[in-house]
Coordinates of C-alpha atoms and ligand atoms in Angstrom, one line a residue:
X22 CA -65.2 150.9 -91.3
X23 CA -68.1 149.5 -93.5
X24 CA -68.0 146.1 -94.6
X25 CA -66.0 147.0 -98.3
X26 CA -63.1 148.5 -96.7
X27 CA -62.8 145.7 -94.4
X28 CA -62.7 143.6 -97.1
X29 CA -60.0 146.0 -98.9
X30 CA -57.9 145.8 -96.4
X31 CA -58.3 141.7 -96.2
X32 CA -57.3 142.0 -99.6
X33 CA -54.1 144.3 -99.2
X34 CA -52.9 141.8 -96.0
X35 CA -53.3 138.6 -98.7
X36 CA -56.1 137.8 -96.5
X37 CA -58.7 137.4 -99.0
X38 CA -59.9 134.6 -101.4
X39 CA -60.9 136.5 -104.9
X40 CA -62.7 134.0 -107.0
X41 CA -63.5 135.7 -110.8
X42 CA -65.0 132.7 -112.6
X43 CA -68.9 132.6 -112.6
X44 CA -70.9 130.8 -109.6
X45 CA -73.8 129.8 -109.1
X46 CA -76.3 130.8 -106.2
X47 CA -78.0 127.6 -106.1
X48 CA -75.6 125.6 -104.3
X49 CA -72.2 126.2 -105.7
X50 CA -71.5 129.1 -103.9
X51 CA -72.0 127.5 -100.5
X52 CA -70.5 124.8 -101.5
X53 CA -67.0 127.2 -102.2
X54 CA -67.0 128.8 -99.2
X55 CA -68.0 125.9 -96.8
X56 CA -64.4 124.3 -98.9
X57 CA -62.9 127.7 -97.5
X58 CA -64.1 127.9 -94.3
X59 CA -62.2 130.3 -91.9
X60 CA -60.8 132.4 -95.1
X61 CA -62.8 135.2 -96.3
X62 CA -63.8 134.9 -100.0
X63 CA -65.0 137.5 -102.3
X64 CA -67.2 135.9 -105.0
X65 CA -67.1 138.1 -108.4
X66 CA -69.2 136.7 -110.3
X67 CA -72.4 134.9 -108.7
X68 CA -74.8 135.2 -111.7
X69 CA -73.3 138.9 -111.8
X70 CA -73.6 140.1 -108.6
X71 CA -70.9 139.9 -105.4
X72 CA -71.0 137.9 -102.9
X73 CA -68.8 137.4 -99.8
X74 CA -68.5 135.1 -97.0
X75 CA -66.3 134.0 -94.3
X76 CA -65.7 137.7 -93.4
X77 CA -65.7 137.2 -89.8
X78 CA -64.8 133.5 -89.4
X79 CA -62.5 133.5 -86.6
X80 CA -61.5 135.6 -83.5
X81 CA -58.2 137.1 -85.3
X82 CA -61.0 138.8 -88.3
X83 CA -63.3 139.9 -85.9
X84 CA -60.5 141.4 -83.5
X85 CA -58.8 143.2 -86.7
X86 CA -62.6 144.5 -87.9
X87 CA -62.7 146.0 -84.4
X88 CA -59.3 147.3 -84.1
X89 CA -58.0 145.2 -81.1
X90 CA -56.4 141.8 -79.7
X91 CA -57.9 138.8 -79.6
X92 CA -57.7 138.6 -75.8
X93 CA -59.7 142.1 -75.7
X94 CA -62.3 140.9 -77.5
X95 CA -64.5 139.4 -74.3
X96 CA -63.9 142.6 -72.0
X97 CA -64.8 144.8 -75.3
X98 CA -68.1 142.7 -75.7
X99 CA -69.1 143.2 -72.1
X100 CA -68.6 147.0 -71.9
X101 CA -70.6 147.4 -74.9
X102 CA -73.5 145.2 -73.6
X103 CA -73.5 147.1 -70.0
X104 CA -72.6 150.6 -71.2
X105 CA -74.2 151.0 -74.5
X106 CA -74.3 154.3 -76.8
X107 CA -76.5 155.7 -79.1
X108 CA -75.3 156.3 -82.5
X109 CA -75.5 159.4 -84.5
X110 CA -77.8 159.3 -87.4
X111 CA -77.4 160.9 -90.5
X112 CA -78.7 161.3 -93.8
X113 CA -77.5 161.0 -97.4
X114 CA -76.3 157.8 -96.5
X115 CA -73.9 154.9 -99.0
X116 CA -77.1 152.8 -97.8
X117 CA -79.7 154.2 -99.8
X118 CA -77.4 154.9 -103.5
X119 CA -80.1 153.2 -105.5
X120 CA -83.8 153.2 -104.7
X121 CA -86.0 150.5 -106.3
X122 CA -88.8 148.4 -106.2
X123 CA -88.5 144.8 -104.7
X124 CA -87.4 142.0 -106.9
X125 CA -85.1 139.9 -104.3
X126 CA -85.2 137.2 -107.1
X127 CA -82.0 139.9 -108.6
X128 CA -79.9 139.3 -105.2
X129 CA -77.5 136.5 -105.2
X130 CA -79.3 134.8 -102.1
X131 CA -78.3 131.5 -101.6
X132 CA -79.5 127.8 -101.5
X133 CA -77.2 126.7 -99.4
X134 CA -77.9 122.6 -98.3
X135 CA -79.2 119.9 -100.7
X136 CA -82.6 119.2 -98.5
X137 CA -82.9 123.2 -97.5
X138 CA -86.6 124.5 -97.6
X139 CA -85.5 127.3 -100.7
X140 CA -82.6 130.3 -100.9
X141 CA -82.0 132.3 -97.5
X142 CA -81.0 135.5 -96.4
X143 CA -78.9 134.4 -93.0
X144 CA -76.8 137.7 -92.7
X145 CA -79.9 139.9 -92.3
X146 CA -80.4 142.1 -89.1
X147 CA -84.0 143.3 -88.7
X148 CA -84.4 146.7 -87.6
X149 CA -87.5 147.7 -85.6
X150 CA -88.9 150.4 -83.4
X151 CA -91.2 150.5 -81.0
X152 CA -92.9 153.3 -79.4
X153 CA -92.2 152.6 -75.8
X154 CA -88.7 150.8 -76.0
X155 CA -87.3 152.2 -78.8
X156 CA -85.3 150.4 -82.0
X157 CA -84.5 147.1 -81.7
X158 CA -81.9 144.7 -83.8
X159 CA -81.6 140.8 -84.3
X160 CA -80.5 138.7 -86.8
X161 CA -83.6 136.6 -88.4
X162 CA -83.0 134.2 -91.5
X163 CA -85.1 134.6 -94.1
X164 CA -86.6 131.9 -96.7
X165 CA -87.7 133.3 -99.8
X166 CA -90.3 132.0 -101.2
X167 CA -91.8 134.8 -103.7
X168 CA -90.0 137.3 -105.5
X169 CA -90.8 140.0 -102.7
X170 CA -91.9 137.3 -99.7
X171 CA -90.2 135.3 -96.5
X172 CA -91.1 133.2 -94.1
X173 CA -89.1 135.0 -91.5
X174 CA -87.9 132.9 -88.3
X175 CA -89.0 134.5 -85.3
X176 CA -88.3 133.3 -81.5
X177 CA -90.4 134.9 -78.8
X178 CA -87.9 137.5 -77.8
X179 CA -87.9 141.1 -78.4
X180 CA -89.4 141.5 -82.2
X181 CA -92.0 139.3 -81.4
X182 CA -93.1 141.2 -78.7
X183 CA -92.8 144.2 -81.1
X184 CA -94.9 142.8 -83.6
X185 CA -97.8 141.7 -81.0
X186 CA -97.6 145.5 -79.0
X187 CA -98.5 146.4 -82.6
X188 CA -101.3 144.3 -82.9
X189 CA -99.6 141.2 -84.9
X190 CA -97.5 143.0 -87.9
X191 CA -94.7 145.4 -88.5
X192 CA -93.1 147.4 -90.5
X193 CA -89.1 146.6 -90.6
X194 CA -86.0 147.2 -92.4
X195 CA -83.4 144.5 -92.6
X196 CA -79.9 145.4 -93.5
X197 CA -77.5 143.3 -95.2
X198 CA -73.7 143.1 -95.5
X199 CA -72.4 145.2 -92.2
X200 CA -69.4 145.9 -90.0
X201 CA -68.1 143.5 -87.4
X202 CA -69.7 145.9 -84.4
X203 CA -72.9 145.3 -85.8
X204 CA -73.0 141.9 -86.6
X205 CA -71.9 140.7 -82.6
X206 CA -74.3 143.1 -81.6
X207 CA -77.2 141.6 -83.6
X208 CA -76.3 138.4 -81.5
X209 CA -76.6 139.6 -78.3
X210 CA -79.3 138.6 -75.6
X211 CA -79.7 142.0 -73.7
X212 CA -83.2 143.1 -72.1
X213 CA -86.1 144.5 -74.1
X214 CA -85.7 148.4 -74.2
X215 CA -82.0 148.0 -74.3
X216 CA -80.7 148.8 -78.0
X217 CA -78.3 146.8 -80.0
X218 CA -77.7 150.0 -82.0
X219 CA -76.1 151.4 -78.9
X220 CA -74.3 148.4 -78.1
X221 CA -72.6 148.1 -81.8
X222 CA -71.7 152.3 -81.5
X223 CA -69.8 151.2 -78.1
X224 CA -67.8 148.6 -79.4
X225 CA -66.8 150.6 -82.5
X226 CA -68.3 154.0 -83.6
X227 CA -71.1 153.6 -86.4
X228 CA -73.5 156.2 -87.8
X229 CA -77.2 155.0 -88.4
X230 CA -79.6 156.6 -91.2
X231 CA -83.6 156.3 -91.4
X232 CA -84.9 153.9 -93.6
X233 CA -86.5 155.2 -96.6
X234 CA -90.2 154.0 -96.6
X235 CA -90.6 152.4 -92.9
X236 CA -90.2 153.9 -89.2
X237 CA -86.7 152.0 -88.7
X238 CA -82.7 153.0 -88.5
X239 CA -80.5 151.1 -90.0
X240 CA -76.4 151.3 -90.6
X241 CA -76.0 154.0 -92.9
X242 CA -73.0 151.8 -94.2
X243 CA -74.4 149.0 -94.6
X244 CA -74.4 147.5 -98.3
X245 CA -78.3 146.2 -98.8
X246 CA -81.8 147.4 -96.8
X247 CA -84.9 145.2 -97.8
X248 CA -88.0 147.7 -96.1
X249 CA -91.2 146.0 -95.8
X250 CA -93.2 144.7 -93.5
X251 CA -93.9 141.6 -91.1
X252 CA -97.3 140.4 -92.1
X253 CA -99.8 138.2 -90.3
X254 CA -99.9 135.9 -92.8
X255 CA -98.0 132.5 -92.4
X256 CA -95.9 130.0 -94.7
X257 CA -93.8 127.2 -93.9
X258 CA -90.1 128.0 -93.0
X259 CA -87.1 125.1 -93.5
X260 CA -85.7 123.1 -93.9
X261 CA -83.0 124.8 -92.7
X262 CA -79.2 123.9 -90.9
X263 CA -79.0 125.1 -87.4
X264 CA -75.7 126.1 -85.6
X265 CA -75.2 122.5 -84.8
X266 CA -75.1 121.7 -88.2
X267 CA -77.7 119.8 -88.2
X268 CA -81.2 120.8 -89.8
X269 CA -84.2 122.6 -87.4
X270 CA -87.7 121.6 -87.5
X271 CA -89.9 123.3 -89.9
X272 CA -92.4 125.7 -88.4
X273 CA -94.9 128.3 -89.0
X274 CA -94.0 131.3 -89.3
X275 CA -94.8 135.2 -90.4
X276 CA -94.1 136.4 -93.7
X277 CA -91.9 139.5 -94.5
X278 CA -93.0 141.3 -97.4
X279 CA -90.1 143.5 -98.8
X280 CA -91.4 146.3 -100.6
X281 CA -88.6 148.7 -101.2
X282 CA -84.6 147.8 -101.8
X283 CA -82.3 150.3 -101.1
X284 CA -78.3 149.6 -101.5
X285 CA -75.6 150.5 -102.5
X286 CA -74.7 151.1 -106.7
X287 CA -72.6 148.1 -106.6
X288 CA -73.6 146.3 -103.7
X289 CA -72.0 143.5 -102.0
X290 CA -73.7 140.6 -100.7
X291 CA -72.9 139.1 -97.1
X292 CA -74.0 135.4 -97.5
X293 CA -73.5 134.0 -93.5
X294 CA -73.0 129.9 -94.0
X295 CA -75.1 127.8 -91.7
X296 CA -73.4 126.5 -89.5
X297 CA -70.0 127.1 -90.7
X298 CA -67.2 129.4 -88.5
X299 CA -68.4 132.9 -89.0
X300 CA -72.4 131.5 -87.8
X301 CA -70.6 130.1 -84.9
X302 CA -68.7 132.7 -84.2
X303 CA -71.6 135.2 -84.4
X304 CA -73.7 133.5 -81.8
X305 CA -71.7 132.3 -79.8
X306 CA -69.0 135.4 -78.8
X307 CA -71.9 137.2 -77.4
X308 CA -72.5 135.2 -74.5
X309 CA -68.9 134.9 -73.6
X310 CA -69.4 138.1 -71.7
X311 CA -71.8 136.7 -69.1
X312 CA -69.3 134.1 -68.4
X313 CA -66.6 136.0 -67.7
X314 CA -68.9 138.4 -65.5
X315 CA -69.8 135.2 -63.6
X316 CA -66.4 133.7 -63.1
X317 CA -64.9 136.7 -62.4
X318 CA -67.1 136.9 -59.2
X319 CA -65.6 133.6 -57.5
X320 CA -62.0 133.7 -59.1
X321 CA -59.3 135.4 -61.6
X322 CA -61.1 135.6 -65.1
X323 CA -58.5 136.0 -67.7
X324 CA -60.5 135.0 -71.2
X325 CA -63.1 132.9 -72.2
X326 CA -63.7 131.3 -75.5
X327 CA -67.2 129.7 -76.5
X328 CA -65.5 126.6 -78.9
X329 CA -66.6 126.5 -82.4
X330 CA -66.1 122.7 -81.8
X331 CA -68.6 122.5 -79.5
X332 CA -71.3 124.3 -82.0
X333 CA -70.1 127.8 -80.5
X334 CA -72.8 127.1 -77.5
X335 CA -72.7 123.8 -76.0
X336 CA -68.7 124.0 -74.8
X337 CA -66.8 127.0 -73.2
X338 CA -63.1 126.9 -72.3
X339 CA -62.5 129.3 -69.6
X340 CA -59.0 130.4 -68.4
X341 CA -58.1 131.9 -64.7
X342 CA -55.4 132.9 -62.9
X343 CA -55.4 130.5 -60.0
X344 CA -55.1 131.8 -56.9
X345 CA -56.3 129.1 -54.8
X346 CA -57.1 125.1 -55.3
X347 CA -60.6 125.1 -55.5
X348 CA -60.8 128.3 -58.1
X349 CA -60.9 125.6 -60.6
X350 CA -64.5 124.3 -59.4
X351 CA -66.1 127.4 -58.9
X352 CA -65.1 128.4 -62.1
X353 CA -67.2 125.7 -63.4
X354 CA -70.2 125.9 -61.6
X355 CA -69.8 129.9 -62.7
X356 CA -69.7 129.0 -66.0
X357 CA -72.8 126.9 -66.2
X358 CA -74.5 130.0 -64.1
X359 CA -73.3 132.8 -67.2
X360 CA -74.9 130.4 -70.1
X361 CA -77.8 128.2 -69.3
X362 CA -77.1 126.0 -72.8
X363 CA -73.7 125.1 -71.4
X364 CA -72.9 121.6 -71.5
X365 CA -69.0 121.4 -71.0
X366 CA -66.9 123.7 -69.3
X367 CA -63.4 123.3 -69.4
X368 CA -61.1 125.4 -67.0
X369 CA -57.4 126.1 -67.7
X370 CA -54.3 127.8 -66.3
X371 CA -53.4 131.5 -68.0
X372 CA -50.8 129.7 -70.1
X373 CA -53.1 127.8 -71.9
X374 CA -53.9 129.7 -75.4
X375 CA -58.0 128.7 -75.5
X376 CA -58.0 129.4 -78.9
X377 CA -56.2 126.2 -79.7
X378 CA -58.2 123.2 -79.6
X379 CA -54.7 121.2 -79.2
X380 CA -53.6 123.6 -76.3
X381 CA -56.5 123.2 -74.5
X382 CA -56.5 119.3 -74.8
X383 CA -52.6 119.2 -74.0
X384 CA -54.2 121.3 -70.5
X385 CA -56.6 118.7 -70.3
X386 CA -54.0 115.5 -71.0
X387 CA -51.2 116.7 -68.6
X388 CA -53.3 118.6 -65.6
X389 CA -56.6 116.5 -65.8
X390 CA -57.4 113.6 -63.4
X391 CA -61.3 112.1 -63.2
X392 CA -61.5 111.3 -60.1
X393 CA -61.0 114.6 -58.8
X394 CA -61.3 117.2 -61.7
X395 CA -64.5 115.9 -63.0
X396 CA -67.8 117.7 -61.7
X397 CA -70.8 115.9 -63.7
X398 CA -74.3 117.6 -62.8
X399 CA -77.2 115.1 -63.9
X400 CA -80.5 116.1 -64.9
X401 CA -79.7 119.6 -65.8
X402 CA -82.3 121.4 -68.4
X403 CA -80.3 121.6 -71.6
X404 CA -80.2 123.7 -74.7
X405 CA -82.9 122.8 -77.5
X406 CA -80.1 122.8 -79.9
X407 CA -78.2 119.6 -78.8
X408 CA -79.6 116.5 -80.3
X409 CA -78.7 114.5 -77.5
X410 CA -80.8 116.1 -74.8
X411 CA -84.3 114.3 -74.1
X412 CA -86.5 115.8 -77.0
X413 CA -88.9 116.0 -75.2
X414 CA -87.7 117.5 -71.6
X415 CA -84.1 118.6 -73.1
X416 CA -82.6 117.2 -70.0
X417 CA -78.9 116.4 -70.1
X418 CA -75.9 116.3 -68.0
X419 CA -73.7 118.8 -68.4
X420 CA -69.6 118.2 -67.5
X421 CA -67.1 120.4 -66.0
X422 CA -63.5 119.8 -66.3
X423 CA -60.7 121.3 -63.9
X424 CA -58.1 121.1 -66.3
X425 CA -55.5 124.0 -63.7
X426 CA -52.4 122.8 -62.4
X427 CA -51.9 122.0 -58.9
X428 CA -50.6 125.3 -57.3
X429 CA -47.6 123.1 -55.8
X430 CA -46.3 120.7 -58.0
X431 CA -45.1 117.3 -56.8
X432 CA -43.2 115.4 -58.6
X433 CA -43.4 116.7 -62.7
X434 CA -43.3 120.2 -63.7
X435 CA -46.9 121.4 -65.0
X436 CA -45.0 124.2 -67.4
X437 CA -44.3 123.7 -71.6
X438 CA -40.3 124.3 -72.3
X439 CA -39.8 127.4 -74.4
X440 CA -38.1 127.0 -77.2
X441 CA -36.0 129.9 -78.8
X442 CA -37.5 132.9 -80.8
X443 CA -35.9 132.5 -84.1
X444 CA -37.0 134.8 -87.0
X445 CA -37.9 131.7 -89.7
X446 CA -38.0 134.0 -92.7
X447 CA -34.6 135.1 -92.4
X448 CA -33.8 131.2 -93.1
X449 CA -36.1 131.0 -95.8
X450 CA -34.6 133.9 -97.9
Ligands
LIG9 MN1 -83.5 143.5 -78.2

């Protein structure tokens, strides 16, 4: 399902936000859909070209974009990442509709935060190959800064590499405005040579196209494809709002120059919000899978939930089916062992819906005592993200909180009353 008929169907379900009045790009746009966080909202009219956001902004989207339950979602993610699939490629794709030369100043890319650095492209997957370990995908925001030129954020992970095996520039394609399959796998930390193209096929079939004017693949549904290439020159990048919501350090960095757009005729543009649900969402779902793995070694994983609260990396909420007393425990240092950046890790009974910030602190209020269901581990390397951490060392002390009932109750039950199923809208009539 390409990104349009995700949306179509949104709109049939009375999912979807439809603003018609004009917007502008320079703020107000962001400034709508940060209001209308965790609805999707299909912007008309942003200086005449479509713009939508929010589109995967919590679990329920993202499990209906992929066609299962929410408590899926974390087994479907793993199998993807250990038993990926190559996609079919075809040609003639909806991608490449129009063919023109590179003006990005005519796409409605945002300026999203008064103190950002200029308009960015957050949504933006690059597409890369390389001759030994084949095409890679990962999301990379983009500042523009010229009508055809980023600075283009970079880590030292696999495009980097890419870029120096080819002796310090690239060419790429970056696709914009994509299916949910796509978008987790663009956020996942697999090893170099292992494709995110075969990780989005396996969590939902998608067929792949070649780009027009560069040695890349991209989505052949996929609304927008800036081809181009990574060039050694360098220009600042940021200001710009991290995940924490909170703004990065500006750097250094590569330019993109985007020679050719292809898209679609009446192309829709995916703006991603910084830091807002469907960011967090994105990065953090991806690593949920490692816990699990972990956890599941030393007790009964049922689901694990990366908390948007907690910037969708520091905090996980983990929930097991308890066989024995000290599950709880080694649950928690299992969950610090699947992701390093953890700083809290909350464990719960089955019954506890981790989704619900309230449910889990109800866990935490009735099942919780300090003195025995706190593990604190002092002087632990942190994540670079959490402005709390020593700047300079990022050390921190991360927290883990067995929030499971005793398996034998003394005294007080441990289990919610149920209340009766009524139908409400029959009442309501
Ligand atoms: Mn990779």
């Amino acid at each position: 399902m390409a990104l349009r008929d995700f949306i179509a169907k949104l709109e049939q379900e009375g999912k979807l936000v439809r603003i018609i009045k004009p917007v502008k790009k320079k703020f107000e746009a962001a400034g709508i859909l940060k209001a209308l966080d965790g609805k999707p909202v299909l912007l008309e009219n942003v200086e005449g070209k479509r713009v939508v956001g929010n589109v995967l902004s919590t679990k329920e989207l993202i499990a209906e974009a992929l066609g299962c339950r929410t408590g899926e979602l974390v087994k479907r993610m793993g199998d993807a990442i250990e038993k990926p699939e190559m996609p079919e490629t075809i040609s003639g794709a909806p991608c490449q509709e129009v063919v023109e030369n590179a003006d990005l100043d005519r796409l409605p890319i945002l300026t999203h935060c008064a103190k950002d650095g200029g308009p960015y492209v957050s949504s933006g997957i690059v597409f890369a190959r390389d001759k030994e370990y084949g095409v890679n995908a990962s999301f990379h925001r983009c500042m523009l800064f010229e009508k055809n030129k980023f600075a283009i954020r970079i880590l030292p992970r696999h495009l980097q590499e890419y870029i120096n095996r080819n002796g310090g520039e690239l060419d790429v394609a970056m696709a914009i405005g994509m299916d949910a399959n796509m978008m987790l796998a663009g956020g996942t930390s697999v090893d170099i040579g292992v494709s995110e193209l075969g990780i989005a096929n396996k969590l939902k079939p998608l067929e792949f196209t070649k780009a027009r004017t560069v040695d890349a693949l991209v989505p052949a549904d996929a609304e927008i494809i800036l081809e181009g290439r990574i060039i050694s020159e360098t220009h600042s990048e940021g200001p710009f709002v991290d995940l924490t919501e909170t703004y990065d350090l500006v750097r250094d960095q590569q330019v993109f120059e985007v020679k050719k757009i292809t898209r679609r005729k009446d192309a829709i543009y995916h703006a991603l919000l910084p830091g807002a649900l469907e960011h967090k969402l994105l990065m953090g779902m991806p690593r949920e899978p490692t816990i699990f793995k972990e956890v599941s070694k030393v007790a009964k994983c049922v689901d694990v939930s990366i908390t948007p609260g907690g910037c969708s990396w520091l905090h996980a909420v983990v929930a097991i089916k308890k066989d024995k007393e000290e599950d709880g425990k080694k649950a928690i240092e299992a969950a610090f062992k699947g992701h390093a950046s953890l700083k809290l890790a909350t464990i719960v009974d089955d019954d506890i819906n981790i989704l619900d910030p309230l449910d889990v602190e109800w866990a935490v209020a009735t099942r919780f005592q300090g003195d025995k269901g706190l593990v604190l581990k002092l002087k632990e390397k942190g994540s670079s993200l959490d402005p709390s951490a020593d700047p300079n060392t990022r050390e921190t002390c991360k927290m883990g909180l067995d929030a499971t009932k005793p398996l034998v109750a003394r005294g007080k039950n441990f289990t919610k009353a149920e209340f009766p199923k009524v139908d409400v809208k029959k009442f309501l009539e």
